[in-house]
Short mmCIF file of C-alpha atoms in Angstrom, two decimals:
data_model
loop_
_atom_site.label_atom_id
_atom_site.label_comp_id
_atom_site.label_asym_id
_atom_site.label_seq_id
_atom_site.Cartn_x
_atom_site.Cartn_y
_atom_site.Cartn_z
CA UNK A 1 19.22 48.23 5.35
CA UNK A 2 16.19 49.29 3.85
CA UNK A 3 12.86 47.31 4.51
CA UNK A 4 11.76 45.69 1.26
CA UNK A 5 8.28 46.29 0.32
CA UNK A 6 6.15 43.15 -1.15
CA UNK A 7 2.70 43.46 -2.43
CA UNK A 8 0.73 40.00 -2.69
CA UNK A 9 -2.03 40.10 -5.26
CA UNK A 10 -4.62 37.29 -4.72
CA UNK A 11 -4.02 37.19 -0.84
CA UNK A 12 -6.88 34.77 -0.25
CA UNK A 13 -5.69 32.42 -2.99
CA UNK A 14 -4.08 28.91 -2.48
CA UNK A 15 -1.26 30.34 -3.13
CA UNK A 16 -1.13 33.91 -2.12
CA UNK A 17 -2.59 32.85 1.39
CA UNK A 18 0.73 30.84 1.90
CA UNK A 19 2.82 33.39 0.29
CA UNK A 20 1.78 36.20 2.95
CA UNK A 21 1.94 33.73 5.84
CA UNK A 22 5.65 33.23 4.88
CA UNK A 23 6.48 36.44 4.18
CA UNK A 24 4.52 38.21 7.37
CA UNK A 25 7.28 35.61 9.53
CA UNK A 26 10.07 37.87 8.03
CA UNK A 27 11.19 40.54 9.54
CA UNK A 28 13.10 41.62 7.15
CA UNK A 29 10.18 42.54 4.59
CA UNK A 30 6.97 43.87 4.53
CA UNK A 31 3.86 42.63 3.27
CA UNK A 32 0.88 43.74 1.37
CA UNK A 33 -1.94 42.18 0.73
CA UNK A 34 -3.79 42.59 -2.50
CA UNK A 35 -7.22 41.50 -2.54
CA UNK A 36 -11.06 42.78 -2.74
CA UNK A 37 -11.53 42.24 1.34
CA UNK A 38 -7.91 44.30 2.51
CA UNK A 39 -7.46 47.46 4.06
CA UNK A 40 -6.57 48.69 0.63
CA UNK A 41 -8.98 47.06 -1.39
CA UNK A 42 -7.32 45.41 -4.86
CA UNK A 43 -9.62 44.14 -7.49
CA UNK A 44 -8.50 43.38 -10.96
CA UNK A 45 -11.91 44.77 -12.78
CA UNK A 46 -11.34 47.72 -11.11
CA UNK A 47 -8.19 49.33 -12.45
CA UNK A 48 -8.79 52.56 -10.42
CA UNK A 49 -7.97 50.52 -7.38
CA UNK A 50 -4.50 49.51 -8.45
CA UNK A 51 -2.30 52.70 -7.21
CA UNK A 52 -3.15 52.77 -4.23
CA UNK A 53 -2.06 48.91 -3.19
CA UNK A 54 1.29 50.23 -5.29
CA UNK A 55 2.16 53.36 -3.42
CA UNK A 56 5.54 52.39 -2.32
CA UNK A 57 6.18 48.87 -3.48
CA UNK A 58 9.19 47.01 -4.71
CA UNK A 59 8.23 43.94 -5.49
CA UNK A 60 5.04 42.37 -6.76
CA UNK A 61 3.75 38.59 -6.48
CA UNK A 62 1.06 38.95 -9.40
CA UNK A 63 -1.22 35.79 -9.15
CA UNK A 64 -4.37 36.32 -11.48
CA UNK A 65 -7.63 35.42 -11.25
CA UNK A 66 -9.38 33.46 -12.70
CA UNK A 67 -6.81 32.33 -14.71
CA UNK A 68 -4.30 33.76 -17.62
CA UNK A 69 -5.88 32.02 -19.89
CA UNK A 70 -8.88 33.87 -19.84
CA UNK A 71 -9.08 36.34 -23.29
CA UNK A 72 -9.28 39.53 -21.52
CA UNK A 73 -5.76 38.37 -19.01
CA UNK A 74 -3.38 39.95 -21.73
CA UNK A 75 -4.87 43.78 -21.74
CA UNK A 76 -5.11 43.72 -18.00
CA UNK A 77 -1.79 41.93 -17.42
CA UNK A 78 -0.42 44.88 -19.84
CA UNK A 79 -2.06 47.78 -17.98
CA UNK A 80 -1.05 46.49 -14.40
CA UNK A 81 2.17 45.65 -15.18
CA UNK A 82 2.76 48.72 -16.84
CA UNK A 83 1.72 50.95 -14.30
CA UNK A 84 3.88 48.84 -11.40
CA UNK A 85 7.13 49.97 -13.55
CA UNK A 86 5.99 53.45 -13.44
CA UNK A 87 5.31 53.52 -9.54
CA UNK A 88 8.62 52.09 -9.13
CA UNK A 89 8.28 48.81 -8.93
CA UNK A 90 11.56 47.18 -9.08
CA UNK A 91 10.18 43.44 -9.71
CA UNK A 92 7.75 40.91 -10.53
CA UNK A 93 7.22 37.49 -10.16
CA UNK A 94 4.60 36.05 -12.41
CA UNK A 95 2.47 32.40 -10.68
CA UNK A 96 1.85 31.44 -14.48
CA UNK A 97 0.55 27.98 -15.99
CA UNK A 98 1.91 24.88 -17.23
CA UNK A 99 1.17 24.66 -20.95
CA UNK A 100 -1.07 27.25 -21.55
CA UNK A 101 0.17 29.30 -24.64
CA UNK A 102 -2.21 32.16 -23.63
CA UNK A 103 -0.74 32.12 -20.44
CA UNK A 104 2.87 32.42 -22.26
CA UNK A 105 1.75 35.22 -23.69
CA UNK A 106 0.87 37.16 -20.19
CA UNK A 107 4.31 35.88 -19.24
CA UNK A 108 5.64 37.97 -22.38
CA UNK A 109 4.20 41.11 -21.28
CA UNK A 110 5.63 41.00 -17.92
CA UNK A 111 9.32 40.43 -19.22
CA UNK A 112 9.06 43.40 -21.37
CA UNK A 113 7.38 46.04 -18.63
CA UNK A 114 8.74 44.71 -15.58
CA UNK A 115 12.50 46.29 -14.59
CA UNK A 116 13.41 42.56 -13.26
CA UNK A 117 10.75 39.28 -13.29
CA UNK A 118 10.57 35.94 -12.78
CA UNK A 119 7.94 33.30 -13.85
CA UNK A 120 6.85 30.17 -12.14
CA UNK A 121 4.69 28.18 -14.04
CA UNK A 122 2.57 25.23 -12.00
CA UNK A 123 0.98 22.40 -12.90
CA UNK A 124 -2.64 21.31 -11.39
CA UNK A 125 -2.35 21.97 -7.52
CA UNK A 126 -2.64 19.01 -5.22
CA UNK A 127 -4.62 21.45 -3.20
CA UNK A 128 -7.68 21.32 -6.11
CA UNK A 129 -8.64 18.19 -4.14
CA UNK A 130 -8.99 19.88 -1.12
CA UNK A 131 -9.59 23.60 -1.06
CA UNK A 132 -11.42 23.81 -4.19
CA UNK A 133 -13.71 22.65 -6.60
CA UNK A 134 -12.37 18.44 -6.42
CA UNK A 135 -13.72 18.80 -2.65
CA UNK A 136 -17.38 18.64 -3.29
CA UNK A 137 -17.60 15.71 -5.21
CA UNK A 138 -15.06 13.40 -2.65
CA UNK A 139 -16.99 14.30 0.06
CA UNK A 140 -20.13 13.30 -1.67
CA UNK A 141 -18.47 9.90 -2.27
CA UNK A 142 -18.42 10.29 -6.33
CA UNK A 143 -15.79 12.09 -8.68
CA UNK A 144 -16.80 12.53 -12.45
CA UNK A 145 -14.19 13.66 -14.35
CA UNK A 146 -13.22 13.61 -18.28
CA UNK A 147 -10.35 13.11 -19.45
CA UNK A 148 -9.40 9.70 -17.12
CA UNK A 149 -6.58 9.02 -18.95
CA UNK A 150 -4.43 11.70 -18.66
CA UNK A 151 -1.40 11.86 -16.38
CA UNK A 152 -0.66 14.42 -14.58
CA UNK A 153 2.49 15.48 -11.79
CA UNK A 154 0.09 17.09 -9.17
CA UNK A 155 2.23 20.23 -7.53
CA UNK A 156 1.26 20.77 -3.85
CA UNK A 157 0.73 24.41 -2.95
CA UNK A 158 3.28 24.86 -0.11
CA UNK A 159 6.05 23.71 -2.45
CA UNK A 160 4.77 26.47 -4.87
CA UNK A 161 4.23 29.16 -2.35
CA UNK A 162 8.34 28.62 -1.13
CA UNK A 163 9.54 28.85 -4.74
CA UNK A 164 7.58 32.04 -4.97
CA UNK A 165 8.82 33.44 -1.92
CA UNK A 166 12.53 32.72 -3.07
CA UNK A 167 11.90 34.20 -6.13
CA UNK A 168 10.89 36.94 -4.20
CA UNK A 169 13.46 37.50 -2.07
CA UNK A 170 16.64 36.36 -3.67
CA UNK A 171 18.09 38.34 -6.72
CA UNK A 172 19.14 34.94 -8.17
CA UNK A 173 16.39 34.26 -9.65
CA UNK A 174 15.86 37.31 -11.63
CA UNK A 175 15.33 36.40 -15.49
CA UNK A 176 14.33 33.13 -14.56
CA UNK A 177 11.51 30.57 -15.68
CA UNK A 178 10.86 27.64 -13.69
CA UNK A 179 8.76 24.87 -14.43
CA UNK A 180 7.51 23.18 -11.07
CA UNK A 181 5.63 19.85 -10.68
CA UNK A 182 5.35 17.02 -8.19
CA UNK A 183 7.60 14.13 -8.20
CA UNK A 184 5.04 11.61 -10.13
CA UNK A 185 2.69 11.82 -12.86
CA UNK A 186 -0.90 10.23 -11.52
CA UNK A 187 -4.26 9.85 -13.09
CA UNK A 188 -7.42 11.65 -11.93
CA UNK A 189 -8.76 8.33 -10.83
CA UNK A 190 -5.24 7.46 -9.11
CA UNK A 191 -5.53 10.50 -7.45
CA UNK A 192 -8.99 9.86 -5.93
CA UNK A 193 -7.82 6.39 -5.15
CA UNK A 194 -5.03 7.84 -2.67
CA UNK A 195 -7.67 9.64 -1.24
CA UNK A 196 -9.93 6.97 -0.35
CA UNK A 197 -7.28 5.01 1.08
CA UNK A 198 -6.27 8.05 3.05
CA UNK A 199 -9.33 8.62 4.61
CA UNK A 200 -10.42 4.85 4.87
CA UNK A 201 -13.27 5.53 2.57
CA UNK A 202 -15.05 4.67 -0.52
CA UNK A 203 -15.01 7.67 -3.33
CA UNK A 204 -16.15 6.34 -6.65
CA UNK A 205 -14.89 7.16 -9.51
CA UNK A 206 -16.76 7.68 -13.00
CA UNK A 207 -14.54 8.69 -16.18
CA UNK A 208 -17.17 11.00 -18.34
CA UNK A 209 -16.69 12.39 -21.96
CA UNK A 210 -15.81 16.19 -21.71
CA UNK A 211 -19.48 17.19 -23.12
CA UNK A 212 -21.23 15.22 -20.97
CA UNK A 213 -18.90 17.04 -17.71
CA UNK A 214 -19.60 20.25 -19.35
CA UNK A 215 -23.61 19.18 -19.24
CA UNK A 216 -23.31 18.28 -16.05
CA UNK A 217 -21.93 21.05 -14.75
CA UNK A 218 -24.63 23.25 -16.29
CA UNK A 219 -27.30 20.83 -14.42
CA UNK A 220 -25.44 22.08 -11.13
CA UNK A 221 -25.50 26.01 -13.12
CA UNK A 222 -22.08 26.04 -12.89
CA UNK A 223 -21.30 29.29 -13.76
CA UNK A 224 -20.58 29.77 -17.56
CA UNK A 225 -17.36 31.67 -16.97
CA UNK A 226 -16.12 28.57 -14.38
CA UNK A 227 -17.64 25.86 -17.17
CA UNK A 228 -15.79 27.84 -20.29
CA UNK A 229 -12.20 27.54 -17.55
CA UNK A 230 -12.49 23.99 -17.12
CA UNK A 231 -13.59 23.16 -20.49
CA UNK A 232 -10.54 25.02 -21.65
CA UNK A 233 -8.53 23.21 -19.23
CA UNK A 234 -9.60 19.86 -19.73
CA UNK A 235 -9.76 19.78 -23.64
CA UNK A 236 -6.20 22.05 -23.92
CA UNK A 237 -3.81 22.00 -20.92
CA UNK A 238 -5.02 17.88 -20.02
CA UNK A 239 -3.69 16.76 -23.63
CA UNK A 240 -0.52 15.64 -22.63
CA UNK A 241 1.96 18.19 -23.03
CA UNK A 242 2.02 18.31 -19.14
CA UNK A 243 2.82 14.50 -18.23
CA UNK A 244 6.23 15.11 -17.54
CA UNK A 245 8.08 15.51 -14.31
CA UNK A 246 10.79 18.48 -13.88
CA UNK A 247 13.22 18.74 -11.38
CA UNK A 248 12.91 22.88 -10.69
CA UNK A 249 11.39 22.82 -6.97
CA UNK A 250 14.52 20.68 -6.25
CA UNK A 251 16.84 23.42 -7.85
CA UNK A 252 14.83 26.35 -6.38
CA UNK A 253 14.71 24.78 -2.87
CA UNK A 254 17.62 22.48 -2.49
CA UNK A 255 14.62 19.57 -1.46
CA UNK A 256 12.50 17.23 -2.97
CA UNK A 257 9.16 18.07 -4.07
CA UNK A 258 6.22 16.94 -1.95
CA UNK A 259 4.46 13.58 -3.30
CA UNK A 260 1.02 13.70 -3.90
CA UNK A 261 0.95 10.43 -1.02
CA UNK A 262 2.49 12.80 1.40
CA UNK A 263 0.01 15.50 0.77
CA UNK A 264 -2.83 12.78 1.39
CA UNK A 265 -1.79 11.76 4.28
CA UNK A 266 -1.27 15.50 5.79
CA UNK A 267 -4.54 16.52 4.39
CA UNK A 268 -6.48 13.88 5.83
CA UNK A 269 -5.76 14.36 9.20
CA UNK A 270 -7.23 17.76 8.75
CA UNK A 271 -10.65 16.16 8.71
CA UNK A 272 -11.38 18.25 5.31
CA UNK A 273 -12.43 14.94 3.57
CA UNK A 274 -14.44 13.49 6.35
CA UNK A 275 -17.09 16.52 6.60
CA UNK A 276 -20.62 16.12 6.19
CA UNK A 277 -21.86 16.60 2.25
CA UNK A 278 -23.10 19.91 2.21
CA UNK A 279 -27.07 20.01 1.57
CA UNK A 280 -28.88 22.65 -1.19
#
C-alpha cells in the first residue's frame, strides 16, 4: 500500500500544530509541514515557495493566515489551489470560517480546482483564550471586549484538529461541508467568568463599544492589519448568525464535542493563566 503524502500548511498554527502531531503518530502517512520556519520553507506572500512544499503530495490541509476574510485570500487561495491540482494533488481540505461570506467565497474556489475537497468551517476557538490574543488581558486581570452580548458556541481546537485529520484520511468525507461548534453558546463575559473560577481568580470584565476597542487597541499600536481582522470580526461574524449549536463534530467523530467548562478546567492546570503579566 502506498504511503499517503500530507502537506500541513500553517504547521505552527492552533490548529495545524495539532494536526501534524496526529498525523506524525501514523504510520501509515507522511507528513509535511508547511510553514516559514520548515526545512522547506512555505510562506503564502511568497508564491515562488509553494512547489517545492508540493513536490509529491496528495493531500493538502490548507489553513490560511491571517484569515480568509482578508481581501487579497481569494487571488491567493486561487493561485495555490490551482497549482496543487496541477502537481497532482489529489485533495484538499479547507479549515474555513463560520459565517464569513468572504470566507465562502475561498471555499468556492477550492471546490472548483481541487480534484476532491472538503471544508470545515469553525467557530471562535476556545483556544483564543489561551494561546492567543484573549491571554494577555486574563492574565493582566481585565478583559475589554465589545460586543458583550453576543453568544457564541466556543469550538476547542483538539476537537477541530480530529475532524480535520478524518477528513484527511477517510474518503468519506470527500464533498463534504461541516459546520463544527462547541456544545453551548456562552457570552464573552461568561467565558471569562469560567476562567476565573477555574483558576480561583479575579479577571474583570468591561463590555466596550467596538470604536472605543478599536481605539484602544491603537493605544497598544495594535497592528492595523490585526485591528482591521478584529474589527471585521467583531462588527460582521459576532452579529448573530453564529449563536447556534450544530451537531457535526458528533457526526464526524462519533463523540461529543468538548465543553468550553472542560477546556477550562484542562487549561488551567497548565499554569498558562497563572503566569506573571508580561512587562513593556
Amino acid at each position: 500500500m502506498n504511503t499517503k503524502k500530507i502537506l500541513v500548511l500553517g504547521a505552527n498554527g492552533k490548529t495545524g500544530r495539532r494536526v501534524m502531531e496526529r498525523l506524525e503518530n501514523n504510520t501509515e502517512v507522511e507528513v509535511r509541514a508547511g510553514s516559514r520556519s520548515a526545512a522547506v520553507p512555505f510562506d503564502w506572500e511568497k508564491p515562488e515557495t509553494w512547489q517545492a512544499v508540493l513536490k509529491d503530495i496528495d493531500t493538502v490541509y490548507i489553513s490560511y493566515q491571517p484569515d480568509l476574510a482578508i481581501p487579497s485570500a481569494t487571488t491567493v487561495i486561487h493561485l495555490f489551489s490551482s497549482l496543487a491540482t496541477q502537481m497532482g494533488v489529489e485533495k484538499m481540505v479547507l479549515l474555513s470560517g463560520r459565517g464569513e461570506k468572504e470566507a465562502q467565497a475561498c471555499e468556492e474556489i477550492v471546490k472548483i480546482n481541487a480534484k476532491n475537497w472538503t471544508i470545515v468551517r469553525a467557530s471562535w476557538f476556545s483556544q483564543n483564550f489561551s494561546e492567543s490574543f484573549f491571554l494577555e488581558p486574563i492574565l493582566a486581570g481585565y478583559v475589554a471586549l465589545p460586543r458583550a452580548e453576543a453568544v457564541e458556541p466556543f469550538t476547542d481546537a483538539d476537537d477541530i484538529a480530529d475532524v480535520i485529520v478524518a477528513s484527511l484520511l477517510e474518503e468519506k468525507h470527500n464533498g463534504q461541508t461541516y459546520e463544527l461548534t462547541g456544545p453551548k453558546l456562552l457570552t464573552f463575559e461568561q467565558a471569562i467568568d469560567q476562567i476565573a473560577k477555574a483558576t480561583n481568580r479575579e479577571i474583570a470584565f468591561q463590555p466596550l463599544s467596538l470604536e472605543e476597542y478599536i481605539q484602544m487597541l491603537r493605544e497598544y499600536q495594535v497592528p492595523e492589519d490585526h485591528i482591521w481582522l478584529v474589527n471585521y470580526l467583531f462588527e460582521q461574524v459576532l452579529d448573530g448568525r453564529n449563536s447556534s449549536i450544530t451537531t457535526d463534530i458528533e457526526k464526524v467523530l462519533g463523540r461529543k464535542a468538548k465543553d468550553f467548562s472542560a477546556y477550562t478546567l484542562e487549561t488551567a492546570k497548565t499554569g498558562v493563566w497563572n503566569q506573571t503579566v508580561p512587562q513593556n
